[in-house]
Amino acid sequence: MAAGILQCRRFMLKFLGLYFFTYLQYYSQTADARIRHYKWDVKYEYKSPDCYKKLVITINGRTPGPTIVAQQDDTIIVEVMNSLITENLAIHWHGIRQRETPWSDGTEGVTQCPILPGETFKYQFKVDRPGTYLYHAHYGMQRTAGLYGLIRVSVRDGDSEPFAYDYDRSIILNDWYHNSTYEQATGLSLPSTNFIWVGEPQSLLIHGKGKFNCSSTVASSPSWVCNESNPECSPFVITVIPGKTYRLRIASLTALSALSFEIEGHNMTVVEADGHYVEPFVVKNLYIYSGETYSVLIKVDQDPSRNYWMTTNVVSRRPPTAPTGLAILNYYPNHPRRSPPTPPALGPIWNDTEPRLAQSQAIKSHHSYIHTPPPTSDRVMVFLNTQNTIDGYRRWSVNNVSFNLPHTPYLVALKLNLHHVFEQTTPPTGYDFKNYDIYSKHNNSNATSSNAIYRLQFNATIDIILQNANTMNINDSETHPWHLHGHDFWVLGHGKGKFDIYKDPRQYNLVNPIMKNTVPLHPYGWTALRFKADNPGVWAFHCHIESHFYMGMGVVFEEGIERVGSLPSSIMGCGDARGLGRP
Amino acid sequence: MAAGILQCRRFMLKFLGLYFFTYLQYYSQTADARIRHYKWDVKYEYKSPDCYKKLVITINGRTPGPTIVAQQDDTIIVEVMNSLITENLAIHWHGIRQRETPWSDGTEGVTQCPILPGETFKYQFKVDRPGTYLYHAHYGMQRTAGLYGLIRVSVRDGDSEPFAYDYDRSIILNDWYHNSTYEQATGLSLPSTNFIWVGEPQSLLIHGKGKFNCSSTVASSPSWVCNESNPECSPFVITVIPGKTYRLRIASLTALSALSFEIEGHNMTVVEADGHYVEPFVVKNLYIYSGETYSVLIKVDQDPSRNYWMTTNVVSRRPPTAPTGLAILNYYPNHPRRSPPTPPALGPIWNDTEPRLAQSQAIKSHHSYIHTPPPTSDRVMVFLNTQNTIDGYRRWSVNNVSFNLPHTPYLVALKLNLHHVFEQTTPPTGYDFKNYDIYSKHNNSNATSSNAIYRLQFNATIDIILQNANTMNINDSETHPWHLHGHDFWVLGHGKGKFDIYKDPRQYNLVNPIMKNTVPLHPYGWTALRFKADNPGVWAFHCHIESHFYMGMGVVFEEGIERVGSLPSSIMGCGDARGLGRP
C-alpha cells in the first residue's frame, strides 16, 4: 500500500518534471512586467506536415514551434537545447529590436556563434512593444527544416488598441520542400554550370499543415512515406462563432514564395503590420511576403450552415508552383472537418504586380499612432538587387557585391577589435544610376563577393532605396522581401521602374508612413525606407527568401558598437571569438 | 603582348594555387623522416557511388577520400577545413596509436570538440609503424555519409618485409545506404515503440563503387536519381600483369555488414592484419569486419585471356541483405570493362559461424615479428554485450550499461580536472557470470545509461573478455567488431559459448598471438584481448558498427592522464572545455 503510494508519487513527480521540461513557462511577477521562461529542446523528427514523411526540426516535438505569448515589457528567456546530433543552431527573434541585448538577435555570423549539439544557449530579451512577431532558425538554410513560430505580445494592462474583436487567432503560412536543407544548400553551392535551383516548393502549409498529392510524384511514394489520410496533415481549422469578430494574426515564413491569402466570402480589415497599427483598410486578398506579419479583423457574418475555405496561393512566380494551400474556417456548430461545398479560390493572377504594389502603398500608420519620421536623412544608400555569376558561381548581389558571412560574428569582432576577421573596406552605397538598364539582362562581370559591412554613425537617419532589376533571365524580375534586424523602418514609398533620386523623394510619405521590419521590393520597382541608427549593435538587412540570402543577398550595418554592453561569453564559441570573454 | 603574358602568368598562378589547395602534399625532408602535409576541404556533394544519386561527404571532391601514403616515422599533418555549412566534424585516424598526440585521435567527445563549419583543424601525428590503416569521421553517424579513406605506411628505407610482391594495390570495402545519416540517427533515437532500425544497406561498395538495381526500388526512381549506366558507378577495376604477384591491402569500413571477400579463381595468402605481419595462411574467402585491414598476396597465374570477379558478400546477417558487391580483376591486356564470363560468387552461407571463427583463430603473428605478450595481466574485465531497452529506448550495452558521450571531451575534462562533466562512478567490470544465460532473450531491465569511464593504472596489463549473448530477438546473436583506440592488443583467443574464467584462459595463445586494433566477437562466442595501458591519454573501445556505437555499445579507458602533454586549445571549443587552454 505504502509502496503503491510511493510509486504513484514518483510517477507524479516524473510526470510533472517531464511537463516542465517540455514546456516550462513560469511567471515571475515583478513591479511592471513578468519574466516568461521557456525551455526548448530542438531536434530532428520524422513528421508529415503535408502528408509526405520527412525529417524536420522540431521544438519540443512541434513544427511550427510553440507560440510565445507575452505582454508588453515582459522579459522572454528561452533556453535552447540543441539536440540535433551533429548540426549547430541559431534562432532569430524576428521583429524584436533587442535593445540593449544585441547578442540575443540569434543571427549566426552576425551576433553569435552557432549553438553546438549538446549545448544550451540562453536567449534573453524584452518585448518592448505589443504586436505580432516571429522566430526562426537563422543559420545556413536551417529555417526550411521547420524551425519557426510566432510571438504574440499583448498591450499593457489598461492600454487599449484602436480596434475591437472578440477572439484572437494566429496563422503562420509557409512553403514546404521535400528535400533536406543540406540538399538545397549543396545544390545552390555548386558552380553555375551544375547549379541546382531549389525549385518551387512541393506544398503550401497553413499553420504547419498542407496536403501534397501523393500520387503526383515522379517516383510515386509508398504509403508509409506519403499518405493523404494521415491525421498529421488534416487541414488546419479555425472554429468561429457566428456574430463574433476575430482578429487573425497572419504571418509568412516562406522559404521562397510570395503569397496571397483569402477567406472565402469574408473581407479582411487590415489593422496591424509587423507590430504597428495600420489605418484600417479592407482587402479580399491579403498579399504577404516572407517575414511579414499582419493582423486582420473578420466578422463571422456569412451563411452559418456551412464552413468556408481559407486559401493561400503563390504569386510572383511562374506556374506551375505549389498547389493552393487549404484550411477551414469552421462556423460553429458545423463539423470542423466538413469541407466547404464550394471550390477553393485559386488566387490572383501570378504576374499581376499592380494589386500587390497597390496593397504596399495602401498600408499607412494608424492616425492615432503615427511616429513621424525625421524630415530628412543623414545618409542615403541605393541598393541595386541583381543576380550575378561570381567566380563561376550563381549569386545574388547588392550593388554588385555578394555577401558572405564571416566565421567570427561581427558583433564580437567589432566589440573586441578583431578587425582582421572581415574585410575592412566599405561596400558601395550606390550603382551606376545613369547607365545601368534595370530592364535588361546583365552579366555584371565586375561583381565580387565580400563580408565587408556598412558602419553607420550612431543616431544618424539612414535612407535605403532598394532598386530592383532584371535577373539573369530575360524579362524576369523577382519579388524580394527585405528584412531589417534590430529596427523598424519607415516605408517612405514604393514605385515602379528606376528610382529617380531627384524626383521620387518628393513623393515620399513623411506624414503617416507605416513602420515595418520587412517590406517587399516589387519586380522592376523600388522601395524607399528610412530608419534611425539608434540601436547599438550589428544588424543584418537581407532578402528574407532563404535561398537568396544564402546566395549573398544581404548586407550588415553596425551602429554605436562602443555603446554595446559587455558581451556574454556564450556567443563566442567560434572563429577568432573562440574562448574570448570567458570570465 | 605584355598584357597577354601577364594574363597567362596570372592564370598559371591561379591554376597552381588551385592545385595546391585541392591536394597539397609537400615533402620536408628531415634527418630521418618526412612531414607529409595535406589540406583537405570537407563538404557535401551529390555523388552516385552505387548509381543512386545522393548527398555524400567528400574530401577534396572524393569519396573514399585520398589515400595517405607515408613511410614509417613520417609525421602526417592534415589541415581539415569544414565546409559542411551547418554541421560539425571530427576525423579519426584508425590504427594510428597517437603516442604523445592523444589530442589528434579525432574522436568527438573523447579527445576533442567537433570542428565547426568554416574552421580548420590541424591533425598532426606520427606514423610510427608500417602497415595499413584507415581514417574516417568519428562524430554522430557521419562516417556513413562517405567520409573515409586509407593510410598506407611503408617500411623504413633498408627495412624489408617478410614477403615479396611486385605491386601494391588497395581496396576499401563499404556498405552503402540511400538515406542520410540524419535519417538513420533520428530513427535510432526514437522510443523503442517507434524505433526505426537502419536496416540492411542498399549496396556494397568496392573502393567506392557499387551497383544498385535502379528498378528494384519500391518507388522506382527517375533516371536522374538512379542510373546504372552512370560512369561514376562503373565497377572498380584492378589491372594486373600475368605472372606478377600483387599485394592487395583490403580494408572494411562498413556501417553494419560483416563481409566475405573473394577473387574468382585466386587464393589469397594473408600476410598482414591491422599493421602486423601474419604467419602466412591461405584463404579462398577472406572474412573482414568493419575497422579491420588485411594485406593478402595474390599470384596472377590464371587463364590470361579473361578477367575475374572480385566479390564481396554479407555474412552474419539474415538475407535479404545487399546484393553482391562486384569489382573486376583485369588481366592485362584484356579490356578493363570486359565482364568475366562466369557468374559472380554468392559467398558463404550467411549464418555459418564456423569458418569465420576458424579464420579468427588462424591469424597468428609472423614468427619473425612476435611481440610476446606479458604472461599475466594486472586487471581482468569481462564485457557482456547485450541489447536492452533503457527508459523506453532501444540500446546496446556493456555489462548492462549503455554508453553516452559527454559534451565536454574526456581528455580535456580529465587533464583540467573538470570532474563534474561526466559521471565519476566506475562502470561494472563484469556481469552475473553464474546466472546469466547468454543463449536466451533477456529484458535486462536493470540496464542504465552512463558516460562513466574505466580508469586504468598506467602501464598495467589489462585483459578484456568480450562476451557475446542473445539479442532481444529469440535465437539471435550478432557479430560485433570491437575497435580499440590508441593501442594494439594481443588477441589471446576466441571461443564459443560462455567464457569460463577458470578454464578458458588456459587455452590462451601467449606464444604468437597476433596484435590488432579491431577484432570480431562472434555470435554466442567470446574473444579475449590483452593490452598494456602504456599510452597516456583517453581512448575509446567500441563496436565498430556505426549504429551499435551510436546506440551505446562502447566504453572509454583513461591511462596516464598526468603524463599527457599540454593540450592544444583547438580541441576545446565545446561544453565546459569552451575557451580553456587559450594562450
Short mmCIF file of N, CA, C and O in Angstrom, two decimals, chain B residues 9 35 59 66 103 106 111 169 230 257 324 362 379 402 414 423 490 528 531:
data_model
loop_
_atom_site.label_atom_id
_atom_site.label_comp_id
_atom_site.label_asym_id
_atom_site.label_seq_id
_atom_site.Cartn_x
_atom_site.Cartn_y
_atom_site.Cartn_z
N ARG B 9 50.48 34.49 -66.92
CA ARG B 9 51.14 34.25 -65.63
C ARG B 9 50.12 34.17 -64.52
O ARG B 9 50.18 33.32 -63.65
N ILE B 35 57.81 15.19 -43.28
CA ILE B 35 56.50 15.70 -42.90
C ILE B 35 55.63 15.65 -44.14
O ILE B 35 56.05 16.13 -45.21
N ILE B 59 36.03 14.51 -49.42
CA ILE B 59 37.29 15.19 -49.10
C ILE B 59 37.90 15.59 -50.43
O ILE B 59 38.15 14.73 -51.28
N PRO B 66 41.25 10.77 -50.34
CA PRO B 66 42.59 10.44 -50.84
C PRO B 66 43.31 9.48 -49.89
O PRO B 66 43.16 9.56 -48.68
N TRP B 103 45.51 14.05 -28.44
CA TRP B 103 44.52 15.04 -28.89
C TRP B 103 44.27 14.98 -30.40
O TRP B 103 43.41 15.67 -30.90
N GLY B 106 40.98 12.30 -32.91
CA GLY B 106 39.82 12.65 -33.74
C GLY B 106 38.50 12.06 -33.30
O GLY B 106 37.60 11.91 -34.12
N THR B 111 38.36 12.85 -27.38
CA THR B 111 39.65 13.54 -27.47
C THR B 111 39.54 14.96 -28.01
O THR B 111 40.53 15.67 -28.02
N ARG B 169 48.42 -2.73 -54.17
CA ARG B 169 47.13 -2.13 -54.52
C ARG B 169 46.22 -2.12 -53.30
O ARG B 169 46.37 -2.96 -52.41
N ASN B 230 25.58 5.33 -65.36
CA ASN B 230 26.41 6.46 -64.93
C ASN B 230 27.85 5.97 -64.74
O ASN B 230 28.09 5.02 -63.99
N SER B 257 27.72 -4.22 -42.02
CA SER B 257 27.88 -5.59 -42.52
C SER B 257 29.23 -6.21 -42.21
O SER B 257 30.28 -5.58 -42.37
N THR B 324 25.49 -8.86 -53.90
CA THR B 324 26.94 -8.99 -54.05
C THR B 324 27.58 -7.71 -54.59
O THR B 324 27.07 -7.12 -55.55
N ALA B 362 42.97 -18.59 -36.91
CA ALA B 362 44.13 -18.89 -37.76
C ALA B 362 45.15 -17.75 -37.81
O ALA B 362 46.29 -17.95 -38.21
N ARG B 379 44.73 -6.76 -14.49
CA ARG B 379 43.30 -6.49 -14.28
C ARG B 379 42.53 -7.20 -15.39
O ARG B 379 42.92 -7.15 -16.55
N SER B 402 24.79 1.27 -20.92
CA SER B 402 24.83 1.78 -22.29
C SER B 402 25.56 3.11 -22.28
O SER B 402 25.30 3.98 -21.44
N LEU B 414 39.57 15.46 -18.02
CA LEU B 414 40.48 14.78 -17.10
C LEU B 414 41.76 15.57 -16.89
O LEU B 414 42.27 15.69 -15.78
N GLU B 423 30.03 11.28 -15.26
CA GLU B 423 29.80 10.51 -14.03
C GLU B 423 31.10 9.93 -13.51
O GLU B 423 31.88 9.37 -14.28
N TRP B 490 46.86 -7.81 -27.96
CA TRP B 490 47.09 -9.20 -28.35
C TRP B 490 45.75 -9.93 -28.35
O TRP B 490 44.97 -9.79 -27.41
N ALA B 528 39.09 -12.90 -26.27
CA ALA B 528 39.93 -12.42 -25.16
C ALA B 528 41.10 -11.61 -25.70
O ALA B 528 41.78 -12.03 -26.63
N PHE B 531 46.13 -5.93 -23.39
CA PHE B 531 46.91 -4.77 -23.84
C PHE B 531 47.60 -4.10 -22.67
O PHE B 531 47.20 -4.28 -21.52
#
